Coordinates of C-alpha atoms (C1' of nucleotides) in Angstrom, one line a residue:
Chain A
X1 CA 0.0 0.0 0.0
X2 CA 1.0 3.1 -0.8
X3 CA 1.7 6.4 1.4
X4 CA -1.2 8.2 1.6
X5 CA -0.9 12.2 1.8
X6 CA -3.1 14.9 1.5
X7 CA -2.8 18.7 1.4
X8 CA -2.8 20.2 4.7
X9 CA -3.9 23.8 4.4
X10 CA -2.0 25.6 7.0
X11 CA 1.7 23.5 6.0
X12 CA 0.0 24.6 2.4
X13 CA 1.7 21.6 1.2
X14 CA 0.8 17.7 0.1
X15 CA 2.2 15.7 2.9
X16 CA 2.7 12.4 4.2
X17 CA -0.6 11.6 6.5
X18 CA 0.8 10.8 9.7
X19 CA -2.2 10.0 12.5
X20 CA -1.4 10.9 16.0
X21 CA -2.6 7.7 17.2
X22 CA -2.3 4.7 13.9
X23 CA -4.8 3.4 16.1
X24 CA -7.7 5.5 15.9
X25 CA -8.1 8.7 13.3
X26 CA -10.3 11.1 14.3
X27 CA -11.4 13.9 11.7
X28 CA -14.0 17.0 12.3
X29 CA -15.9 18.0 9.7
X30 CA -18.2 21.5 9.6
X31 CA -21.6 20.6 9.2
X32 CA -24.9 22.4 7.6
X33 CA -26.5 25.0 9.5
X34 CA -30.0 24.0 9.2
X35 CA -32.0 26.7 7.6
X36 CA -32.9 25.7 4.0
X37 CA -33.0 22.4 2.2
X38 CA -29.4 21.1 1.3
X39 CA -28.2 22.2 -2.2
X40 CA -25.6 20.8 -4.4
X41 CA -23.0 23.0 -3.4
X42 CA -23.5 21.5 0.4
X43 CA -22.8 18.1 -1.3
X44 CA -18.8 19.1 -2.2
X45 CA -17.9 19.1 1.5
X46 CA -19.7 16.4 2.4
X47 CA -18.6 14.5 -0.4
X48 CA -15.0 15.0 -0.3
X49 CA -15.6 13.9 4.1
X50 CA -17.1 10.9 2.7
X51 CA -14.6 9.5 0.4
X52 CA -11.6 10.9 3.1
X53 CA -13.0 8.5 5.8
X54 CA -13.8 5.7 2.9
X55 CA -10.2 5.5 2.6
X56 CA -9.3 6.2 5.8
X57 CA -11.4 3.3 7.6
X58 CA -9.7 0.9 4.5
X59 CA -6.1 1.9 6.2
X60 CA -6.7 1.9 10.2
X61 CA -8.7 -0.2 12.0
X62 CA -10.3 2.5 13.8
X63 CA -11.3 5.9 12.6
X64 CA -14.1 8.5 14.3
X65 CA -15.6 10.5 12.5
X66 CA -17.2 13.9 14.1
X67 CA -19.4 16.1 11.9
X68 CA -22.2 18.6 14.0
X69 CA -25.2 20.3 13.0
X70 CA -25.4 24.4 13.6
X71 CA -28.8 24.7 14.8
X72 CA -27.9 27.8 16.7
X73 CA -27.5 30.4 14.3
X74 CA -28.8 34.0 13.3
X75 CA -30.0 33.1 9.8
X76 CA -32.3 30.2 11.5
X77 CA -33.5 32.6 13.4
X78 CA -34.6 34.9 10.5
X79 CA -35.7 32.0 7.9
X80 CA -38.0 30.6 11.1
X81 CA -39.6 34.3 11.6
X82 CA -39.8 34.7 7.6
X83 CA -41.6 31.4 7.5
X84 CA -43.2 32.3 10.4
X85 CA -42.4 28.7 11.8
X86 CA -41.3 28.1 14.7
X87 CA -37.2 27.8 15.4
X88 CA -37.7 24.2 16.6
X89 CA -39.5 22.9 13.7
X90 CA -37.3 24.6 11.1
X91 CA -34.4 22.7 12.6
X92 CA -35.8 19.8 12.7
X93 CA -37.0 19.8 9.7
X94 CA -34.4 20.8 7.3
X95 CA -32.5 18.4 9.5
X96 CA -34.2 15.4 8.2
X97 CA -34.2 16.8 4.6
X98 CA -30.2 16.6 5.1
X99 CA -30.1 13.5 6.4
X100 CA -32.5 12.0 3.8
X101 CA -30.3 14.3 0.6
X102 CA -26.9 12.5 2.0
X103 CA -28.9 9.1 2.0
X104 CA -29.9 9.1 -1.2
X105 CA -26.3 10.1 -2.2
X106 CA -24.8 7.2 -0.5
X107 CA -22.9 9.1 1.9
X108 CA -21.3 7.2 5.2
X109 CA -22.7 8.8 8.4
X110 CA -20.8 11.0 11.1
X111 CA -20.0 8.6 14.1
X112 CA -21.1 11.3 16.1
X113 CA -23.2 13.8 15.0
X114 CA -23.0 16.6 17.8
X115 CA -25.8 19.9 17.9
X116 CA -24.5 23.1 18.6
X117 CA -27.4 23.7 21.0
X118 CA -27.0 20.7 23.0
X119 CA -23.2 21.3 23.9
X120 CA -23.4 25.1 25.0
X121 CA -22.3 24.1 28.6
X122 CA -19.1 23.3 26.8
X123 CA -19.2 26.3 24.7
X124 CA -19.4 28.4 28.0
X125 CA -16.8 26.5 29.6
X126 CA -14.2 27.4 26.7
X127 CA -15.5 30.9 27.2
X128 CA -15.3 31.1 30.9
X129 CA -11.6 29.8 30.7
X130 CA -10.4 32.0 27.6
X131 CA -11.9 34.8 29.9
X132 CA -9.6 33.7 33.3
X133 CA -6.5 32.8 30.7
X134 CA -6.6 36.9 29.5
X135 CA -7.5 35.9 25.5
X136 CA -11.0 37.1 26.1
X137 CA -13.0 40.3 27.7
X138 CA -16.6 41.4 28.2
X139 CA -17.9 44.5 26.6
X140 CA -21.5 45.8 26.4
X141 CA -23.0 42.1 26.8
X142 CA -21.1 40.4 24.8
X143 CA -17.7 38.4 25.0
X144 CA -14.9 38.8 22.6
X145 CA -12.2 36.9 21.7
X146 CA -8.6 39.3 21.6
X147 CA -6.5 38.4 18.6
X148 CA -4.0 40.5 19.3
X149 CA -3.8 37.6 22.6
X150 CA -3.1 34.9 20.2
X151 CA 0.1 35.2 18.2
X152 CA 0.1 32.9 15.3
X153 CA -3.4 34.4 14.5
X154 CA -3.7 34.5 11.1
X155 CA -1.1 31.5 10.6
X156 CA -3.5 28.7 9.7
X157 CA -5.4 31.3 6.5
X158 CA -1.7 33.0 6.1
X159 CA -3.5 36.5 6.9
X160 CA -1.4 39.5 8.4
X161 CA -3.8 40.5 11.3
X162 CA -2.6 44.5 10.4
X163 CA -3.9 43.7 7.1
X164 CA -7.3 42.7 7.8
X165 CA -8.3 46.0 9.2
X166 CA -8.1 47.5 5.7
X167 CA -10.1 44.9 3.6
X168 CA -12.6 45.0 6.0
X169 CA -16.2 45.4 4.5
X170 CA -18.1 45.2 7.6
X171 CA -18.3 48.0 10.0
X172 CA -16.0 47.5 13.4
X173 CA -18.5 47.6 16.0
X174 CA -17.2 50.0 18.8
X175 CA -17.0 47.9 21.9
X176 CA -14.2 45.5 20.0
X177 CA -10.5 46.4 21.3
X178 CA -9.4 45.1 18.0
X179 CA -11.3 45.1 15.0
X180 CA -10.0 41.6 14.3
X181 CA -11.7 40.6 17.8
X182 CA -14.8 38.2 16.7
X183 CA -17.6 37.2 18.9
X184 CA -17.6 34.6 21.4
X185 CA -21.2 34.9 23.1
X186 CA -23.2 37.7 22.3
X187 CA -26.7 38.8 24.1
X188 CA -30.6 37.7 23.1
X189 CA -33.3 39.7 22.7
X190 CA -36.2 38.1 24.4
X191 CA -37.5 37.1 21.5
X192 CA -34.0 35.2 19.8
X193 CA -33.0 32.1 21.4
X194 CA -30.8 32.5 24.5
X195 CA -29.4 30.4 27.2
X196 CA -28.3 31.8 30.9
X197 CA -24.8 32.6 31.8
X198 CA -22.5 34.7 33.8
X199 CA -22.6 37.4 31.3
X200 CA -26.2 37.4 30.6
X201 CA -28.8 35.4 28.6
X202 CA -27.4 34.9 25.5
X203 CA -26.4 33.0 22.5
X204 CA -22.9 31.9 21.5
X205 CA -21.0 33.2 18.0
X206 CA -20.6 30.9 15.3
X207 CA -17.3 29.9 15.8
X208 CA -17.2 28.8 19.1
X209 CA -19.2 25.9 18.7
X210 CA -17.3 24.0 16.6
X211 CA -14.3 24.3 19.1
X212 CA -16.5 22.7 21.4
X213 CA -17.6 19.9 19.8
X214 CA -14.0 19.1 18.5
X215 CA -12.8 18.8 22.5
X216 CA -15.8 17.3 23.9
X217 CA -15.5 14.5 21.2
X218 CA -12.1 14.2 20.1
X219 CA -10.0 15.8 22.3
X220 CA -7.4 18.5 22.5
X221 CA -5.1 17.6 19.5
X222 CA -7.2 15.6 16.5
X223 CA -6.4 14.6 12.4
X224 CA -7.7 16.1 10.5
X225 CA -10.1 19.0 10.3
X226 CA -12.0 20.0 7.1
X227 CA -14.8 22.2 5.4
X228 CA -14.7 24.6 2.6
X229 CA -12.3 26.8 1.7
X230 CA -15.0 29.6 2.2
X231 CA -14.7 28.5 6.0
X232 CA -11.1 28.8 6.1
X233 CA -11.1 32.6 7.6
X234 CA -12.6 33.3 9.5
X235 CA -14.2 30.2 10.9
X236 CA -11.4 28.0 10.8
X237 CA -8.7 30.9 11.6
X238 CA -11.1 31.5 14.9
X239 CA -11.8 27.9 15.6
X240 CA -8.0 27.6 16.0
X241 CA -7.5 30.8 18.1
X242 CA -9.9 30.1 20.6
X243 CA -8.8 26.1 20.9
X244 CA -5.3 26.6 20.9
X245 CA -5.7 29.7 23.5
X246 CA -8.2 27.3 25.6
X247 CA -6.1 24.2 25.6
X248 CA -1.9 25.5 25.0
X249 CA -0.9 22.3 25.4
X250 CA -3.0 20.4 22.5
X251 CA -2.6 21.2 19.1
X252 CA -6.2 21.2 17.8
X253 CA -6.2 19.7 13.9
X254 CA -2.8 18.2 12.8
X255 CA -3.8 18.5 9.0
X256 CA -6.5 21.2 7.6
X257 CA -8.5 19.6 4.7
X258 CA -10.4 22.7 2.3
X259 CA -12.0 21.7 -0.7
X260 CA -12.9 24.3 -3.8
X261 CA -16.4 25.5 -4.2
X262 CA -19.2 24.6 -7.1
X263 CA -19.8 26.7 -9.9
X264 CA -23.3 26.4 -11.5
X265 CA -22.7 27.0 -15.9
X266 CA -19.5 29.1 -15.2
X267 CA -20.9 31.2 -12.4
X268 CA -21.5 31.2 -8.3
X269 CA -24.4 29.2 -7.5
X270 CA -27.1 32.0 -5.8
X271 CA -30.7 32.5 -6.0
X272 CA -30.5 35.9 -7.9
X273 CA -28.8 34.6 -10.7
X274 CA -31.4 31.7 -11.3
X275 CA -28.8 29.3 -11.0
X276 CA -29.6 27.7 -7.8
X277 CA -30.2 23.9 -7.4
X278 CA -31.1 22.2 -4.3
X279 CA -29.9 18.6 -4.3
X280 CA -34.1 17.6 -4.6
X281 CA -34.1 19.3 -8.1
X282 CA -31.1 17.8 -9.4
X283 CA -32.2 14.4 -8.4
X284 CA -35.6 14.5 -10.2
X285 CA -33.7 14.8 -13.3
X286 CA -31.1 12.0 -13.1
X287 CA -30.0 9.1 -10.3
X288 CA -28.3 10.3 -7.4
X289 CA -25.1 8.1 -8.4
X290 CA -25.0 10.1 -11.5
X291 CA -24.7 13.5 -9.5
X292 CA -22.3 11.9 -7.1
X293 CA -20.0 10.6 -10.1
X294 CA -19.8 14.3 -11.3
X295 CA -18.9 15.5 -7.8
X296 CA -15.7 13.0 -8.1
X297 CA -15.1 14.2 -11.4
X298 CA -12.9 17.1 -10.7
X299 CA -10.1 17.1 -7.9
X300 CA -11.7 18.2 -4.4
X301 CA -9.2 21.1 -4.7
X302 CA -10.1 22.4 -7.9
X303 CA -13.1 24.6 -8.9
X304 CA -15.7 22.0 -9.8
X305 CA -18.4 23.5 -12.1
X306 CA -21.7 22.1 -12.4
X307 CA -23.1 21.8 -15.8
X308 CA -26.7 19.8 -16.7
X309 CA -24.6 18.6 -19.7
X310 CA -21.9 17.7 -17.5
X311 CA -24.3 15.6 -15.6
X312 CA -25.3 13.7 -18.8
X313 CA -21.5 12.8 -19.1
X314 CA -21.4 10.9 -15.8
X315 CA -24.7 8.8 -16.7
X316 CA -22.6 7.9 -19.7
X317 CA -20.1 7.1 -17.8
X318 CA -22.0 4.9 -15.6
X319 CA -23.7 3.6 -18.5
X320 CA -20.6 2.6 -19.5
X321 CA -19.2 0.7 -16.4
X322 CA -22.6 -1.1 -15.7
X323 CA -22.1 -2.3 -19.1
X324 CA -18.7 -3.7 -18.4
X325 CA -20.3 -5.8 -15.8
X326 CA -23.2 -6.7 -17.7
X327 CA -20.5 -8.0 -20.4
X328 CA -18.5 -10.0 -18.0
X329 CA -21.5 -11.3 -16.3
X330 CA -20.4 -10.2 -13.1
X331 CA -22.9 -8.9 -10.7
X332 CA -22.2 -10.5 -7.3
X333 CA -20.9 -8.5 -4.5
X334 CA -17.1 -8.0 -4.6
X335 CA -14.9 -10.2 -2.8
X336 CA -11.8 -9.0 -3.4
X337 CA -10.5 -5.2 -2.6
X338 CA -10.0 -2.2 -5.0
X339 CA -6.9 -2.5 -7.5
X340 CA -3.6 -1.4 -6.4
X341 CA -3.4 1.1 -8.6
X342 CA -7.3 2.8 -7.7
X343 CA -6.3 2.8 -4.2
X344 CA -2.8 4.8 -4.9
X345 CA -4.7 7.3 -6.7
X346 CA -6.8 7.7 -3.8
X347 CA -3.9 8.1 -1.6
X348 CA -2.4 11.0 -3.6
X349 CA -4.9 13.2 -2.0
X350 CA -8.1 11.8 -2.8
X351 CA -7.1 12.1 -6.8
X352 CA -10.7 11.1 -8.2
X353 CA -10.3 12.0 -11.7
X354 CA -7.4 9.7 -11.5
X355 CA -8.8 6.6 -9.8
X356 CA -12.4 7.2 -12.4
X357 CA -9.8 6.8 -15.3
X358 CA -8.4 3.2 -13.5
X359 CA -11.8 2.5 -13.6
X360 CA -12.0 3.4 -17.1
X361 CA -9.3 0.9 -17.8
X362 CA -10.6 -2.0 -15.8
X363 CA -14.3 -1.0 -17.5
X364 CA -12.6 -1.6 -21.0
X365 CA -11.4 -4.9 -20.1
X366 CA -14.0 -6.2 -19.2
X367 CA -16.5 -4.9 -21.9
X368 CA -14.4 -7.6 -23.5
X369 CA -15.6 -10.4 -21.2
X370 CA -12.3 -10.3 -18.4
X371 CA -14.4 -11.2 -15.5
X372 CA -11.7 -10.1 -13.8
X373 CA -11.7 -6.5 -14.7
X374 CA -15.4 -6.8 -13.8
X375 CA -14.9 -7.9 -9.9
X376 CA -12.2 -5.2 -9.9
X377 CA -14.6 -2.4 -11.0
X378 CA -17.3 -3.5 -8.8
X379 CA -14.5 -3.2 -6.1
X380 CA -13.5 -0.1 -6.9
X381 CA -16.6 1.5 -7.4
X382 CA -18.4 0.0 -4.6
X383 CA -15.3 1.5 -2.4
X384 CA -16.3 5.4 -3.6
X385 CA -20.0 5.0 -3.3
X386 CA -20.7 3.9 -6.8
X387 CA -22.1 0.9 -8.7
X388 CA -24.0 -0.2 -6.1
X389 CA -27.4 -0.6 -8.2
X390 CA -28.2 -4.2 -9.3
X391 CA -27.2 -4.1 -13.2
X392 CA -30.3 -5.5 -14.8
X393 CA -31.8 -2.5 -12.9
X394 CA -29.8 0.3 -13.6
X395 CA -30.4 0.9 -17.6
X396 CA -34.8 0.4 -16.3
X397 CA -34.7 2.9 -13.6
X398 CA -37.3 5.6 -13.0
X399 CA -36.0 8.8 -12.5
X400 CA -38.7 11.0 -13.5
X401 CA -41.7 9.3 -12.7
X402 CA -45.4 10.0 -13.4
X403 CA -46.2 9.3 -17.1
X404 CA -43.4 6.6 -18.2
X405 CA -44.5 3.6 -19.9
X406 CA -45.4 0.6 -17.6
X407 CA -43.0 -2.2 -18.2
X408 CA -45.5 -4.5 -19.5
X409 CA -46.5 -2.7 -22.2
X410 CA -42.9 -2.3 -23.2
X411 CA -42.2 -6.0 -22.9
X412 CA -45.7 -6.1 -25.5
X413 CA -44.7 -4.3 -27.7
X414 CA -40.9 -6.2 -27.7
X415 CA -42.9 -9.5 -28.4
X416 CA -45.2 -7.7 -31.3
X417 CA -41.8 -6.4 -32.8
X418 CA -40.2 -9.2 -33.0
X419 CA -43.4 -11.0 -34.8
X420 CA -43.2 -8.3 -37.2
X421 CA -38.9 -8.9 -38.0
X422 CA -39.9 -13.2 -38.1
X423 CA -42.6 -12.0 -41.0
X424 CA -39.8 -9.8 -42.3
X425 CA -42.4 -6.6 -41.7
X426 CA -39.7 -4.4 -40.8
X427 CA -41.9 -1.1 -41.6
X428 CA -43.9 -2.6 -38.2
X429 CA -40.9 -2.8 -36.9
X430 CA -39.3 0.2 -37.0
X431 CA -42.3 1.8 -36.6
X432 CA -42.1 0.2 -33.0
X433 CA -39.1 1.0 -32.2
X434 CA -39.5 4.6 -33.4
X435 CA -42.8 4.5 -30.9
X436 CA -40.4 3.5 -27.6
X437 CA -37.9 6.1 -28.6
X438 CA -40.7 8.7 -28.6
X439 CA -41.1 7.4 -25.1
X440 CA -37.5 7.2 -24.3
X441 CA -37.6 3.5 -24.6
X442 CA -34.2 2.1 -26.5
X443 CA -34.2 -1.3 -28.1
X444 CA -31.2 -3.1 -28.2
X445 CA -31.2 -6.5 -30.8
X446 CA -28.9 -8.9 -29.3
X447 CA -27.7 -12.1 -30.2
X448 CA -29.7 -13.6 -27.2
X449 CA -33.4 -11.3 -27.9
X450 CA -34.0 -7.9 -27.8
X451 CA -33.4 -5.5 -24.5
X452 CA -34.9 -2.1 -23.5
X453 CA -33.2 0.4 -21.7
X454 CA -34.6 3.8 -20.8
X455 CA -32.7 7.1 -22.6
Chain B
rG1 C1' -6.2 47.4 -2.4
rG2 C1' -4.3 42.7 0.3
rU3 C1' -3.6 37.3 0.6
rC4 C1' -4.1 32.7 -2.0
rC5 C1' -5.3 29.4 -6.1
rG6 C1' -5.5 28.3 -11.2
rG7 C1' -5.0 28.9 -16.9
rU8 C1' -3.9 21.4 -20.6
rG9 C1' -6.7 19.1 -27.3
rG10 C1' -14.0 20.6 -29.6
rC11 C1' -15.5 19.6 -24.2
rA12 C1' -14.6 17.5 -19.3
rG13 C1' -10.2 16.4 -16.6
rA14 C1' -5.3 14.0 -14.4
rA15 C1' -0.1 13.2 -14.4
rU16 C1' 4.7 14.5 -15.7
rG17 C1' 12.0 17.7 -16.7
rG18 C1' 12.6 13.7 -22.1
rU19 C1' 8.1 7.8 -25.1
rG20 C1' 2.2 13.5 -24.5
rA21 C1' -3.6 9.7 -19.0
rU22 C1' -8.9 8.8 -19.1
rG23 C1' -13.7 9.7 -20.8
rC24 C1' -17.3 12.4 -24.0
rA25 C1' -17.8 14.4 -28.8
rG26 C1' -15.7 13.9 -34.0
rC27 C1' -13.8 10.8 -38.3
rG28 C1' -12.9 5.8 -40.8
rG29 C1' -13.9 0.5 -40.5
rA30 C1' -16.3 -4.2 -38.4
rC31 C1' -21.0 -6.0 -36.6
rU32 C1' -26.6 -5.1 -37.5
rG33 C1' -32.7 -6.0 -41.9
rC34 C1' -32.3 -0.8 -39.7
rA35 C1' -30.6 0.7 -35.1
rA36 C1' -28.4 0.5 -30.2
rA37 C1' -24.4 -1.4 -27.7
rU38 C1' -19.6 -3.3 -28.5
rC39 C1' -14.9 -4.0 -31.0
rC40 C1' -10.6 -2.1 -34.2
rG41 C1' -8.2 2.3 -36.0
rC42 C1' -7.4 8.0 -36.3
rG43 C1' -6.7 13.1 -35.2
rU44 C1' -6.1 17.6 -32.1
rA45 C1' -3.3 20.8 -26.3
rC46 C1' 0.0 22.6 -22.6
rG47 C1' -2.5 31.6 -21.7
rU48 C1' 1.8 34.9 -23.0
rG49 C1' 7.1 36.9 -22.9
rG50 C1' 11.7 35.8 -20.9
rG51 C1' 15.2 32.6 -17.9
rU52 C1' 17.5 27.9 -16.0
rU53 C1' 18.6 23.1 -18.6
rC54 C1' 21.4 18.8 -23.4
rG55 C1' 16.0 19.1 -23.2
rA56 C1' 10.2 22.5 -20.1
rU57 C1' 3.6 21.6 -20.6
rU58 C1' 6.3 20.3 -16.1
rC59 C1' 11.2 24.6 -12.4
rC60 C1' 12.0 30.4 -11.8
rC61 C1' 10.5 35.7 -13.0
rG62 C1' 7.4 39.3 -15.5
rC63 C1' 2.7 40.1 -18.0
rC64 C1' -2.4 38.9 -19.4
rC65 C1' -6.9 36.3 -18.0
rG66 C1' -10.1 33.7 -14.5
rG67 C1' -11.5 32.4 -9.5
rA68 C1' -11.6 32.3 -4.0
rC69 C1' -11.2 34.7 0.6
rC70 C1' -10.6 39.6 3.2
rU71 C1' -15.4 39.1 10.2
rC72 C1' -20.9 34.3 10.6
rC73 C1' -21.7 31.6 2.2
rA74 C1' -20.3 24.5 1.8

RNA sequence: GGUCCGGUGGCAGAAUGGUGAUGCAGCGGACUGCAAAUCCGCGUACGUGGGUUCGAUUCCCGCCCGGACCUCCA
């Protein structure tokens, strides 16, 4: 087996994965905040989590995997009064609609799955102690964390603290002693969500919480750490600060994972330029294991952009490799693991694109009958979330719905057909197969009888 | 303005200091009543100007272009 190394962010180099412990990895991923149904552009994170663990649970026997839920945040509570629903239900909603998106997208689950509002005892612990240890102060309510306390701040994003004062697009409110001092806990109105402490009822900023989480479940020091690169500053530069200030002697995430963001056609993905697709929408239109293929299809690190014609390349692509094993009649689960060569490209830093063109390979081989190839596909694939669909199934599957032709009048007119080609009435027959198409119904003459497939 | 990342064939997208992945699309052929699928074969690229080197798409510098982040967007 080959070394497997990743790009840490803050070393801003690809490096040899060292665990702290070979014998148990533990990674923290940033979850959704709750407040709207997920969208495809929530999926790259959570993909690129997914396939780290994949590979990480095939090389150590024990890996945990933390990943929390924000349902403590300022935009809930404006989405909940715009709906005029209440906080609770929003959550819990929009929860479920996550959990059920990353199902359907064949994601692994979090081992531990932490919510904001049910560790802010923790969160007010940190606070309490980064108060007492001098890198925090109270002012007008709220509690600030002091950058200027923290000496490598700015290290992890590679930010000069003097320099973010300039840049800054947001108005420095007047109670901070810095303007690069960020919000710890800040007060409720009676009407926002708010939990008692010794600095008044109140809710805690956004980064806290995932400083909290990470020590309550994985300790002071931990793997690997990894969200967007939008998160990098100030989430992640603040999530360091405050853990590294709180606990000197751990040394919070040894390796910083960021993945690129999604375009949509070319642009940002936002509601005002039309070009905004929650994961539901996407999935109407094609299998979810077609969307996931496209999310592998680009490098986590690189700018992925989504195109609907882009999408119809990865059904291809599956169409092609559930072919392969329909050739080699191979269908069986796989009892054998991934190639050699598909798990090495996985071990250069999650290289997708790479280990999709091993597939490639094996695919060819064993469109030529290599049963061998065909187990090894299977394997690989099965390992990155893929090809998990019976075969016979795959080429019939609904993904619209509603008005498709019923399967019995397909196999109908298959048996009037082939009546027709045995009287040599090929008009009748073509004029058949021309009806299916219309109905995005593809015949297929084999040696063995004649298959349907849907377009 | 600051920091960082990137510019590869018609498209998508990797690797790499010297034989130029992989797929889609395209072209030619085989197979087929016609198709589909498959098989065989073919073509096309390294933003730009310098530098280092026997040799650069790959390393270094300038320029152009694109993108991300710059206090709560995954």
């Amino acid at each position: 087996m080959s070394q497997f190394q990743l790009h840490d962010s803050q070393r801003r180099a690809t490096v040899p994965f060292e665990p702290l412990d070979p014998g148990h990895v533990r990674v923290y991923y940033c979850g959704p905040t709750v407040y709207d149904v997920p969208h495809i552009g929530n999926l790259r994170a959570m993909l690129t989590a997914d396939l780290l663990i994949r590979l990480l649970r095939r090389l150590y026997p024990r890996v945990t995997f933390v990943r929390n839920i924000t349902d403590v945040d300022d935009k809930i509570t404006a989405r909940a009064k715009a709906n005029g629903e209440d906080i609770g239900h929003l959550t819990e909603r929009t929860t479920a609609e996550f959990h059920a998106g990353l199902a359907a997208m064949n994601m692994i689950r979090p081992d531990i799955e932490p919510r904001a509002t049910h560790n802010i005892g923790e969160m007010q612990a940190m606070i309490d102690r980064l108060i007492r240890q001098g890198h925090a102060y109270v002012a007008e309510g709220h509690v600030l964390f002091s950058v200027t306390s923290f000496a490598s701040y700015g290290a992890l994003s590679g930010r000069d603290p003097d320099e973010l004062v300039a840049g800054a697009r947001v108005e420095v409110a007047p109670y901070k002693r810095d303007p690069g001092d960020f919000v710890l806990w800040k007060p409720s109105t009676p009407e926002q969500p708010g939990w008692v402490s010794p600095w008044g009822r109140g809710r805690p900023g956004w980064h806290i919480e995932c400083s909290a989480m990470a020590h309550r479940y994985l300790g002071e020091s931990f793997d690997i750490h990894g969200g967007g690169t939008d998160l990098l500053f100030p989430h992640h530069e603040n999530e360091r600060a405050q853990s590294l200030c709180c606990f000197p002697n751990g040394k919070f995430a040894n390796y910083w994972l960021h993945n690129a963001m999604l375009l949509v056609e070319g642009e940002k993905m936002s509601k005002s330029l039309g070009n905004f697709h929650t994961l539901s929408d996407v999935l109407k239109r094609v299998p979810a294991e077609v969307l996931r293929l496209q999310l592998m299809s680009a490098h986590y690190r690189s700018l992925l952009n989504f195109t609907w014609t882009g999408l119809n390349e990865s059904r291809k692509t599956l169409d092609r490799f559930y072919r392969a094993l329909q050739a080699a009649k191979f269908s069986g689960p796989p009892n054998r693991p991934p190639p050699a060569i598909f798990l090495e490209s996985l071990c250069d830093d999650l290289n997708t694109p790479q280990a999709i063109a091993e597939m490639h390979k094996m695919a060819t081989k064993a469109l030529t009958g290599d049963i061998e190839a065909a187990e090894d596909l299977m394997a690989a694939g099965n390992m990155i979330g893929l090809l998990h669909t019976p075969v016979q199934s795959w080429f019939k599957t609904l993904v619209s719905g509603s008005n498709d032709l019923p399967e019995v009048e397909i196999e109908a007119l298959i048996a009037e057909r082939l009546t027709a080609r045995k009287a040599k009435d090929f008009a009748r027959a073509d004029e058949i197969r021309k009806t299916l198409a219309e109905e995005g119904i593809i015949l297929e003459d084999g040696p063995t009888g004649t298959t349907w497939r849907r377009a």
